[in-house]
Coordinates of N, CA and C and ligand atoms in Angstrom, one line a residue:
X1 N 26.4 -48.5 14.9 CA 26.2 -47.2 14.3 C 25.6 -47.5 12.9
X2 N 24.4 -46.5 12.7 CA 24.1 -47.2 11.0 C 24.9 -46.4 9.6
X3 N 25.0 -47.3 9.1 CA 25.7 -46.7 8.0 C 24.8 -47.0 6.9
X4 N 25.1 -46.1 5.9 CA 24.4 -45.7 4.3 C 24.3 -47.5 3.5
X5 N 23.3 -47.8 3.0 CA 23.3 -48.9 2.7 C 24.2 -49.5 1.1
X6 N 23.9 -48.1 0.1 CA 25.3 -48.1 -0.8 C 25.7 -47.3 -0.8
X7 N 26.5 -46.8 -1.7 CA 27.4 -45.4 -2.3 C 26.2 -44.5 -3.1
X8 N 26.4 -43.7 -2.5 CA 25.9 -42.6 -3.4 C 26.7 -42.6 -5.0
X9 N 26.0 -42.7 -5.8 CA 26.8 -42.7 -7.2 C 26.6 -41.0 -7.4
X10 N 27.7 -40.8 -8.0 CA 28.2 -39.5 -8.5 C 27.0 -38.6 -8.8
X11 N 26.3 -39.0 -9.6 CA 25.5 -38.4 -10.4 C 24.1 -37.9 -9.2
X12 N 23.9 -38.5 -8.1 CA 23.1 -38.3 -7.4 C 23.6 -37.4 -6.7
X13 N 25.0 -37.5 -6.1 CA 25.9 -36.8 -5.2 C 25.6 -35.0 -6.1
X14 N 26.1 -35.1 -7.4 CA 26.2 -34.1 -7.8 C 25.0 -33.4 -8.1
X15 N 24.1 -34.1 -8.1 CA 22.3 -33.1 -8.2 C 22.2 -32.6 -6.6
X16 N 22.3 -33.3 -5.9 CA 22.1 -32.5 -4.7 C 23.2 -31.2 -4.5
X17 N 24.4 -31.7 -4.7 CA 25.1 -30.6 -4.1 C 24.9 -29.3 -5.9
X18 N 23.8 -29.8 -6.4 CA 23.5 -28.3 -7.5 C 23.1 -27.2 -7.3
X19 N 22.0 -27.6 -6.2 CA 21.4 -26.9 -5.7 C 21.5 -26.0 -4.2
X20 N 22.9 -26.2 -4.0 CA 23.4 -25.2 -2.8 C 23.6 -24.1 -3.4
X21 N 23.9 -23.4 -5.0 CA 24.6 -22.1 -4.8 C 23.0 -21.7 -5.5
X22 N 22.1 -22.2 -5.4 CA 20.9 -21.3 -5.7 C 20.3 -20.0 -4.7
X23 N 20.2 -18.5 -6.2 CA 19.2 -17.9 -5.2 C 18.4 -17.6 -5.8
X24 N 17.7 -16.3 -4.8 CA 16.3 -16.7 -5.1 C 16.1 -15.1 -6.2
X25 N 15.9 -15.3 -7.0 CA 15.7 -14.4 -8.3 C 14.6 -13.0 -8.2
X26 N 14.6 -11.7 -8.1 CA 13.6 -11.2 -7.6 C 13.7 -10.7 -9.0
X27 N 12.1 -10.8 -9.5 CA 12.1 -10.4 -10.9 C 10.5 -9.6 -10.8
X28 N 9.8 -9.5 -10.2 CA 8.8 -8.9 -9.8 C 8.6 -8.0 -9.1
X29 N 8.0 -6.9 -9.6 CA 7.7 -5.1 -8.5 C 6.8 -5.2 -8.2
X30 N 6.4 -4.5 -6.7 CA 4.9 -4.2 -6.7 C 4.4 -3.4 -7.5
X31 N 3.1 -3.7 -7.5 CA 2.1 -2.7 -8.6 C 1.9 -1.6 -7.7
X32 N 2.0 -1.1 -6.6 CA 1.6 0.0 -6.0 C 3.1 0.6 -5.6
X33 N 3.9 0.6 -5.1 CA 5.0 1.1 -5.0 C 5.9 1.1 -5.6
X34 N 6.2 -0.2 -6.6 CA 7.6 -0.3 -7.4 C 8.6 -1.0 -6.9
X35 N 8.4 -1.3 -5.9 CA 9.5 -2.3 -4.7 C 9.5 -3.4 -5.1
X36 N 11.0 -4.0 -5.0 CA 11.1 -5.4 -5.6 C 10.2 -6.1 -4.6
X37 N 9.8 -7.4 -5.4 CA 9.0 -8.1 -4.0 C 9.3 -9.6 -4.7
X38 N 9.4 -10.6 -3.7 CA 8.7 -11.9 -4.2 C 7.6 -11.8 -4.7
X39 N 7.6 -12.8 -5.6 CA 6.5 -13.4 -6.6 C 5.5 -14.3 -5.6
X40 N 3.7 -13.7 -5.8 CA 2.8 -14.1 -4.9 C 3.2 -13.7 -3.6
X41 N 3.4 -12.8 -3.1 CA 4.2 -12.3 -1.6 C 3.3 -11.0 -1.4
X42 N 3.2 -10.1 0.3 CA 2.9 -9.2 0.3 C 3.8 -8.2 0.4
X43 N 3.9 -7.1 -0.4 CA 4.9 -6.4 -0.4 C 5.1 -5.9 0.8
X44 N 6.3 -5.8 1.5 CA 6.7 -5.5 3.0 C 6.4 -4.1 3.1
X45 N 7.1 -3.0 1.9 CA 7.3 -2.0 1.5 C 5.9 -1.0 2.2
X46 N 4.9 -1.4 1.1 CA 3.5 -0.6 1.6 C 2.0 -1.6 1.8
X47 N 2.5 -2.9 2.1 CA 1.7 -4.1 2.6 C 0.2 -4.2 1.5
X48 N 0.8 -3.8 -0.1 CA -0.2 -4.3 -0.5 C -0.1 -5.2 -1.4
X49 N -0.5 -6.2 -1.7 CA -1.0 -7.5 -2.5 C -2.4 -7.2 -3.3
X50 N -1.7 -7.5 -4.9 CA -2.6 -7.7 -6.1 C -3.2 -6.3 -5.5
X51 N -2.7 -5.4 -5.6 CA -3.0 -3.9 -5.4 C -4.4 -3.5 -4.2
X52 N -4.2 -4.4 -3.4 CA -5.3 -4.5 -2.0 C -4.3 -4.5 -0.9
X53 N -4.8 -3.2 0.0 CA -4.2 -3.3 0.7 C -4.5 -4.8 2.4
X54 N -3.7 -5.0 2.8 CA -3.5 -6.5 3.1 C -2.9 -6.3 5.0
X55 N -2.0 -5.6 4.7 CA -1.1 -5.6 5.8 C -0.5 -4.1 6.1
X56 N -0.2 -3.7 7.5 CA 0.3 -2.7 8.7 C 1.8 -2.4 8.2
X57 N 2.5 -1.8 7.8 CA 3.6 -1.4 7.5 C 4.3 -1.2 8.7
X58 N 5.6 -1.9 9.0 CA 6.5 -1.6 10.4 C 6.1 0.2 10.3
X59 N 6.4 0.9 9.6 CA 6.5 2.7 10.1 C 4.9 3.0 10.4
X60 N 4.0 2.5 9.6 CA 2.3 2.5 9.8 C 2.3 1.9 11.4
X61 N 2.6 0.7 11.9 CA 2.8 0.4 13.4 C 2.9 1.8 14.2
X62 N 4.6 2.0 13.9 CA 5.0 2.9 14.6 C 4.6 4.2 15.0
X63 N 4.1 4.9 13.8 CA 3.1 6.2 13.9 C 1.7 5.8 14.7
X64 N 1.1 5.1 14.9 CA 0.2 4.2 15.8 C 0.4 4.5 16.9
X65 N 1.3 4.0 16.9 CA 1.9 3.3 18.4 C 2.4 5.1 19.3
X66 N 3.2 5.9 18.2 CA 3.4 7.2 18.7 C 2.2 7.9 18.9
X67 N 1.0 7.8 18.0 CA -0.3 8.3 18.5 C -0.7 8.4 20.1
X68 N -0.7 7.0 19.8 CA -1.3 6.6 21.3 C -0.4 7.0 22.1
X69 N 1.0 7.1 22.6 CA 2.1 7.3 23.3 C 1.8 8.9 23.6
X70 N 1.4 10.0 22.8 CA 1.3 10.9 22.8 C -0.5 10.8 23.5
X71 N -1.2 10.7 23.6 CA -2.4 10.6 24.0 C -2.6 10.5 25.5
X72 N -1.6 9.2 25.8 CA -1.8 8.7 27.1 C -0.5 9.8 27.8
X73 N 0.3 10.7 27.0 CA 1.4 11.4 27.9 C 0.7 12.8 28.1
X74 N -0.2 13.3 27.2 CA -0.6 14.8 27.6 C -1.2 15.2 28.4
X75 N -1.3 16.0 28.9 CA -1.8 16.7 30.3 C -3.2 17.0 30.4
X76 N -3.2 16.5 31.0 CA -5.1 16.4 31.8 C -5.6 17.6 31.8
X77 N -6.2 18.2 31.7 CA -6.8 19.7 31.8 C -7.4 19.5 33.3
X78 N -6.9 20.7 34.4 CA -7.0 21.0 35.3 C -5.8 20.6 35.9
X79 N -5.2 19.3 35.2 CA -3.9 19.1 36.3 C -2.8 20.1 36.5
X80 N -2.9 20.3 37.5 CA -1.4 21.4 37.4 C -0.4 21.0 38.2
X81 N -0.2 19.6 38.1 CA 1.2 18.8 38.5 C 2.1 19.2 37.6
X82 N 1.5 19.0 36.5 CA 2.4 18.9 35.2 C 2.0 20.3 34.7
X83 N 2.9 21.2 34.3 CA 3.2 22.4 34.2 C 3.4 22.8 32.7
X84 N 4.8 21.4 32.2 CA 5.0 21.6 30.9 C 4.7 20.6 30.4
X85 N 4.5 20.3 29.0 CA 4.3 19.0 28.4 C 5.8 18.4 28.1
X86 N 5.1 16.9 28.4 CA 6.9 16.0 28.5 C 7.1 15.6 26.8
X87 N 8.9 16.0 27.4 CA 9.5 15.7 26.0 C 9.3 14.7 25.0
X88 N 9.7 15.1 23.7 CA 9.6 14.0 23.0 C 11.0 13.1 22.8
X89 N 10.7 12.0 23.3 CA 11.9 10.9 23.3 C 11.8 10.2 21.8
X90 N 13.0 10.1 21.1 CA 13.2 8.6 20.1 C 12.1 9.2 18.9
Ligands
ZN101 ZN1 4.5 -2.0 -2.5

C-alpha cells in the first residue's frame, strides 16, 4: 500500500485546511435588472451580460414552449370533432 513519503508539516496541513470554510462573495448587480450575480457571469435573472442580451430565461423558455403547446392544441377550422377548446393544464 503506498504511503505519504513525509509528514505533512503543520503549516502546510493548515493552508489547505484554510481554505474549506471559503465562500463565494457576491458583491456585484446586474446592470439591467439589479440581481446579485457573479462577477464576469451571465445574469440567470434576465440573461443579460455587460448589458447585451446573451441568453433564454427559464420563464422566456417556458412562455415559448406554452406558445407553441397552444398552437399545436387548437382546433382546426372545419373540425368538428373537437367542439370545445381543450383545457388549460399547469
Ligand atoms: Zn439581470
Amino acid at each position: 500500500m503506498p504511503a505519504p513519503k513525509r509528514k505533512v508539516s503543520k503549516a502546510r496541513r493548515d493552508k489547505r485546511s484554510a481554505n474549506k470554510g471559503m465562500k463565494v462573495k457576491i458583491e456585484v448587480v446586474c446592470a439591467t435588472c439589479q440581481a446579485p450575480v457573479l462577477p464576469h457571469q451571465v445574469c440567470k435573472e434576465c440573461g443579460h451580460y455587460k448589458g447585451v442580451k446573451v441568453l433564454r430565461t427559464k420563464s422566456e423558455r417556458m412562455h415559448a414552449r406554452a406558445k407553441v403547446r397552444q398552437v399545436k392544441e387548437a382546433p382546426v377550422k372545419g373540425d368538428k370533432t373537437e367542439a370545445t377548446p381543450p383545457a388549460e393544464q399547469g
